[in-house]
Amino acid sequence: MDMEVGQVLHMNGGVGETSYANNSLVQQKVITMTKPITVDAITKLYCSSYPVAIAIADLGCSSGPNTLLVVSELIKAVDSHRRKMSRKSPEYQVFLNDLPGNDFNTIFRSLSVFQNKLRMQLGPDSGPCFFTGVPGSFYGRLFKKNSLHFVHSSYSLQWLSQVPQGLENNKGNIYMASTSPPDVLKAYYEQFQQDFSLFLKCRSEELVNGGRMVLTVLGRRNDDPSSKEGCYIWELLAMALNDMVLEGVIEEEKLNSFNIPQYTPSPVEVKHEVSKEGSFSIDRLEVTQVNWNAYQNETDLSDAFKDGGYNVAKCMRAVAEPLIVSHFGEAIVDQVFQRYREIIADRMSKEKTEFVNVIVSLIKA
């Protein structure tokens, strides 16, 4: 599959039923869980030099309610600290980055409401906050040298810059799986190493000395890259696609040439790349988990949301639909996700299904 990932990979835009904006509660929960780490990092950054202006970049910002959630938490953290210290508020420059196909328009339309709300919360003596959209891949330079203080990225770095080369033997699978041959796992891991190391190098040039980065990546706890922890959700999608091959809806070679450009690293692998690249020291490295069905413990839900398989399939559709459409065409999409939903619901009723998050807080050395 030689599709251009940078052209195709984006979350479903708009605010409709299958949009990412309406199907990103898992990501929201993860951001909330990570908040103590991001708040700690930006507070330490602010106290180390009390800059008069703070430049924050959110990489892989997507669109929808989560895009500005992190930004507001970061600004509130700095503001509350500068009040304690009776200091004048810094000015804030916020860069929102994602691939060019991202729905930036929806973000820009929500900015004035967001800024008014922030002003109300922080009061008139808080510094202004300027926003810039930055389209482009973060596997390359995006900003001027030494121009950023803080970089945040949540649920973006598991996406690779491209589908790894040499996956011809991965038949019947669309990602790393328990049945994938060793050379497939190796190709995925090497692509991750190359991409993540390049990401670190680019950011080290763009951050000021002592600048900080908090990255949350969909990952796994254990050492086996094909373990269920990171791959299961895609294995279930592969089951739906394989069923459609058996029924003649999809051609077999079409399925065999489809692979997901993702890698879910373990904390050990993240740590290894950081120390090998050498520009950053690790302040914190943590692992958390979140249930596949973000609505699981919510009460008083409408019946639609009590269907866990439906929720998870919608969440995955918001993420994976552009990839599937570009490879298999528009016609089969509804059918794929209908089947996927049934398979997920079945599995969720029988076992505990969780996403594992690897969170690393870094300081530019």
PDB file of C-alpha atoms in Angstrom, residues 28-166:
ATOM      1  CA  GLN A  28     -10.754  13.265  26.279  1.00  0.00           C
ATOM      2  CA  LYS A  29     -10.538  10.881  29.221  1.00  0.00           C
ATOM      3  CA  VAL A  30      -6.881  10.263  28.453  1.00  0.00           C
ATOM      4  CA  ILE A  31      -6.152  14.016  28.369  1.00  0.00           C
ATOM      5  CA  THR A  32      -7.897  14.406  31.733  1.00  0.00           C
ATOM      6  CA  MET A  33      -5.926  11.504  33.217  1.00  0.00           C
ATOM      7  CA  THR A  34      -2.690  13.051  31.970  1.00  0.00           C
ATOM      8  CA  LYS A  35      -3.533  16.527  33.283  1.00  0.00           C
ATOM      9  CA  PRO A  36      -1.468  16.267  36.511  1.00  0.00           C
ATOM     10  CA  ILE A  37       1.623  15.496  34.411  1.00  0.00           C
ATOM     11  CA  THR A  38       1.074  18.306  31.876  1.00  0.00           C
ATOM     12  CA  VAL A  39       0.242  20.823  34.610  1.00  0.00           C
ATOM     13  CA  ASP A  40       3.332  19.803  36.592  1.00  0.00           C
ATOM     14  CA  ALA A  41       5.549  20.168  33.514  1.00  0.00           C
ATOM     15  CA  ILE A  42       4.319  23.614  32.449  1.00  0.00           C
ATOM     16  CA  THR A  43       4.431  24.914  36.020  1.00  0.00           C
ATOM     17  CA  LYS A  44       8.064  23.802  36.378  1.00  0.00           C
ATOM     18  CA  LEU A  45       8.856  25.337  33.002  1.00  0.00           C
ATOM     19  CA  TYR A  46       7.300  28.668  34.014  1.00  0.00           C
ATOM     20  CA  CYS A  47       9.062  28.742  37.390  1.00  0.00           C
ATOM     21  CA  SER A  48      12.443  27.972  35.897  1.00  0.00           C
ATOM     22  CA  SER A  49      12.672  31.245  33.951  1.00  0.00           C
ATOM     23  CA  TYR A  50       9.407  33.244  34.208  1.00  0.00           C
ATOM     24  CA  PRO A  51       9.279  33.974  30.459  1.00  0.00           C
ATOM     25  CA  VAL A  52       7.304  37.074  29.400  1.00  0.00           C
ATOM     26  CA  ALA A  53       5.833  35.093  26.520  1.00  0.00           C
ATOM     27  CA  ILE A  54       5.155  31.360  26.355  1.00  0.00           C
ATOM     28  CA  ALA A  55       4.916  29.502  23.041  1.00  0.00           C
ATOM     29  CA  ILE A  56       2.958  26.253  23.234  1.00  0.00           C
ATOM     30  CA  ALA A  57       2.555  23.772  20.373  1.00  0.00           C
ATOM     31  CA  ASP A  58      -0.085  21.060  20.303  1.00  0.00           C
ATOM     32  CA  LEU A  59       0.984  18.475  17.726  1.00  0.00           C
ATOM     33  CA  GLY A  60      -1.697  16.312  16.149  1.00  0.00           C
ATOM     34  CA  CYS A  61      -4.359  18.615  17.582  1.00  0.00           C
ATOM     35  CA  SER A  62      -7.191  17.134  15.456  1.00  0.00           C
ATOM     36  CA  SER A  63     -10.507  18.988  15.755  1.00  0.00           C
ATOM     37  CA  GLY A  64     -13.381  18.931  18.173  1.00  0.00           C
ATOM     38  CA  PRO A  65     -13.696  19.565  21.910  1.00  0.00           C
ATOM     39  CA  ASN A  66     -10.299  18.105  22.860  1.00  0.00           C
ATOM     40  CA  THR A  67      -8.258  20.439  20.659  1.00  0.00           C
ATOM     41  CA  LEU A  68      -8.518  23.400  23.024  1.00  0.00           C
ATOM     42  CA  LEU A  69      -8.990  21.394  26.224  1.00  0.00           C
ATOM     43  CA  VAL A  70      -5.257  20.910  26.793  1.00  0.00           C
ATOM     44  CA  VAL A  71      -4.417  24.478  25.858  1.00  0.00           C
ATOM     45  CA  SER A  72      -6.858  25.885  28.389  1.00  0.00           C
ATOM     46  CA  GLU A  73      -5.491  23.593  31.141  1.00  0.00           C
ATOM     47  CA  LEU A  74      -1.929  24.704  30.395  1.00  0.00           C
ATOM     48  CA  ILE A  75      -2.776  28.406  30.389  1.00  0.00           C
ATOM     49  CA  LYS A  76      -4.826  28.113  33.594  1.00  0.00           C
ATOM     50  CA  ALA A  77      -1.935  26.343  35.310  1.00  0.00           C
ATOM     51  CA  VAL A  78       0.514  29.123  34.435  1.00  0.00           C
ATOM     52  CA  ASP A  79      -2.007  31.797  35.372  1.00  0.00           C
ATOM     53  CA  SER A  80      -2.744  30.364  38.788  1.00  0.00           C
ATOM     54  CA  HIS A  81       0.957  30.099  39.533  1.00  0.00           C
ATOM     55  CA  ARG A  82       1.854  33.610  38.408  1.00  0.00           C
ATOM     56  CA  ARG A  83      -0.907  34.961  40.668  1.00  0.00           C
ATOM     57  CA  LYS A  84       0.553  33.147  43.657  1.00  0.00           C
ATOM     58  CA  MET A  85       3.889  34.750  42.829  1.00  0.00           C
ATOM     59  CA  SER A  86       2.214  38.137  42.131  1.00  0.00           C
ATOM     60  CA  ARG A  87       3.788  38.351  38.692  1.00  0.00           C
ATOM     61  CA  LYS A  88       2.526  39.999  35.536  1.00  0.00           C
ATOM     62  CA  SER A  89       0.886  37.563  33.151  1.00  0.00           C
ATOM     63  CA  PRO A  90       2.907  36.320  30.203  1.00  0.00           C
ATOM     64  CA  GLU A  91       1.504  36.505  26.675  1.00  0.00           C
ATOM     65  CA  TYR A  92       0.593  33.164  25.128  1.00  0.00           C
ATOM     66  CA  GLN A  93       1.256  31.990  21.594  1.00  0.00           C
ATOM     67  CA  VAL A  94      -0.490  28.716  20.756  1.00  0.00           C
ATOM     68  CA  PHE A  95       0.363  26.699  17.653  1.00  0.00           C
ATOM     69  CA  LEU A  96      -2.164  24.061  16.608  1.00  0.00           C
ATOM     70  CA  ASN A  97      -0.571  21.519  14.306  1.00  0.00           C
ATOM     71  CA  ASP A  98      -1.976  18.626  12.319  1.00  0.00           C
ATOM     72  CA  LEU A  99      -1.747  17.166   8.837  1.00  0.00           C
ATOM     73  CA  PRO A 100      -3.133  19.349   6.028  1.00  0.00           C
ATOM     74  CA  GLY A 101      -6.298  17.219   5.706  1.00  0.00           C
ATOM     75  CA  ASN A 102      -7.296  18.039   9.297  1.00  0.00           C
ATOM     76  CA  ASP A 103     -10.498  20.006   9.818  1.00  0.00           C
ATOM     77  CA  PHE A 104      -8.867  23.291  10.872  1.00  0.00           C
ATOM     78  CA  ASN A 105     -11.992  25.268   9.894  1.00  0.00           C
ATOM     79  CA  THR A 106     -14.026  23.780  12.723  1.00  0.00           C
ATOM     80  CA  ILE A 107     -11.258  24.728  15.189  1.00  0.00           C
ATOM     81  CA  PHE A 108     -10.987  28.277  13.899  1.00  0.00           C
ATOM     82  CA  ARG A 109     -14.747  28.743  14.096  1.00  0.00           C
ATOM     83  CA  SER A 110     -14.710  27.812  17.778  1.00  0.00           C
ATOM     84  CA  LEU A 111     -11.823  30.104  18.753  1.00  0.00           C
ATOM     85  CA  SER A 112     -13.682  33.306  19.609  1.00  0.00           C
ATOM     86  CA  VAL A 113     -16.042  31.460  21.970  1.00  0.00           C
ATOM     87  CA  PHE A 114     -13.046  29.754  23.543  1.00  0.00           C
ATOM     88  CA  GLN A 115     -11.110  33.006  23.991  1.00  0.00           C
ATOM     89  CA  ASN A 116     -14.078  34.785  25.556  1.00  0.00           C
ATOM     90  CA  LYS A 117     -14.601  31.919  27.974  1.00  0.00           C
ATOM     91  CA  LEU A 118     -10.911  31.910  28.902  1.00  0.00           C
ATOM     92  CA  ARG A 119     -10.967  35.679  29.509  1.00  0.00           C
ATOM     93  CA  MET A 120     -13.984  35.279  31.785  1.00  0.00           C
ATOM     94  CA  GLN A 121     -12.231  32.540  33.744  1.00  0.00           C
ATOM     95  CA  LEU A 122      -8.862  34.261  34.057  1.00  0.00           C
ATOM     96  CA  GLY A 123      -9.914  37.874  34.438  1.00  0.00           C
ATOM     97  CA  PRO A 124      -8.810  41.050  32.640  1.00  0.00           C
ATOM     98  CA  ASP A 125      -5.209  41.047  33.880  1.00  0.00           C
ATOM     99  CA  SER A 126      -4.348  37.817  32.072  1.00  0.00           C
ATOM    100  CA  GLY A 127      -2.115  38.168  29.029  1.00  0.00           C
ATOM    101  CA  PRO A 128      -3.489  37.810  25.496  1.00  0.00           C
ATOM    102  CA  CYS A 129      -3.536  34.449  23.786  1.00  0.00           C
ATOM    103  CA  PHE A 130      -2.734  34.236  20.051  1.00  0.00           C
ATOM    104  CA  PHE A 131      -3.561  31.209  17.897  1.00  0.00           C
ATOM    105  CA  THR A 132      -1.899  29.927  14.754  1.00  0.00           C
ATOM    106  CA  GLY A 133      -2.753  26.854  12.682  1.00  0.00           C
ATOM    107  CA  VAL A 134       0.288  24.934  11.446  1.00  0.00           C
ATOM    108  CA  PRO A 135      -0.468  22.313   8.776  1.00  0.00           C
ATOM    109  CA  GLY A 136       2.249  19.710   8.206  1.00  0.00           C
ATOM    110  CA  SER A 137       3.751  16.443   9.412  1.00  0.00           C
ATOM    111  CA  PHE A 138       5.549  16.527  12.764  1.00  0.00           C
ATOM    112  CA  TYR A 139       8.047  14.070  11.250  1.00  0.00           C
ATOM    113  CA  GLY A 140       9.870  17.136   9.997  1.00  0.00           C
ATOM    114  CA  ARG A 141      10.592  20.689  11.181  1.00  0.00           C
ATOM    115  CA  LEU A 142       7.517  22.863  11.760  1.00  0.00           C
ATOM    116  CA  PHE A 143       8.828  25.857  13.722  1.00  0.00           C
ATOM    117  CA  LYS A 144      11.790  28.230  13.921  1.00  0.00           C
ATOM    118  CA  LYS A 145      14.840  27.218  15.944  1.00  0.00           C
ATOM    119  CA  ASN A 146      14.498  27.819  19.699  1.00  0.00           C
ATOM    120  CA  SER A 147      11.015  29.260  19.340  1.00  0.00           C
ATOM    121  CA  LEU A 148       8.901  26.923  21.512  1.00  0.00           C
ATOM    122  CA  HIS A 149       8.679  26.544  25.282  1.00  0.00           C
ATOM    123  CA  PHE A 150       6.257  23.669  25.532  1.00  0.00           C
ATOM    124  CA  VAL A 151       5.171  20.866  23.208  1.00  0.00           C
ATOM    125  CA  HIS A 152       2.165  18.677  23.858  1.00  0.00           C
ATOM    126  CA  SER A 153       0.945  15.698  21.855  1.00  0.00           C
ATOM    127  CA  SER A 154      -1.766  13.220  22.789  1.00  0.00           C
ATOM    128  CA  TYR A 155      -2.738  10.091  20.840  1.00  0.00           C
ATOM    129  CA  SER A 156      -0.847  11.150  17.701  1.00  0.00           C
ATOM    130  CA  LEU A 157       2.646   9.684  17.852  1.00  0.00           C
ATOM    131  CA  GLN A 158       1.460   6.106  17.475  1.00  0.00           C
ATOM    132  CA  TRP A 159       0.757   7.048  13.837  1.00  0.00           C
ATOM    133  CA  LEU A 160       3.771   6.369  11.647  1.00  0.00           C
ATOM    134  CA  SER A 161       4.950   8.580   8.787  1.00  0.00           C
ATOM    135  CA  GLN A 162       4.243   5.712   6.383  1.00  0.00           C
ATOM    136  CA  VAL A 163       3.229   2.088   6.187  1.00  0.00           C
ATOM    137  CA  PRO A 164       6.495   0.159   6.768  1.00  0.00           C
ATOM    138  CA  GLN A 165       8.164  -1.447   3.747  1.00  0.00           C
ATOM    139  CA  GLY A 166       8.269  -5.239   3.484  1.00  0.00           C
TER     140      GLY A 166
END
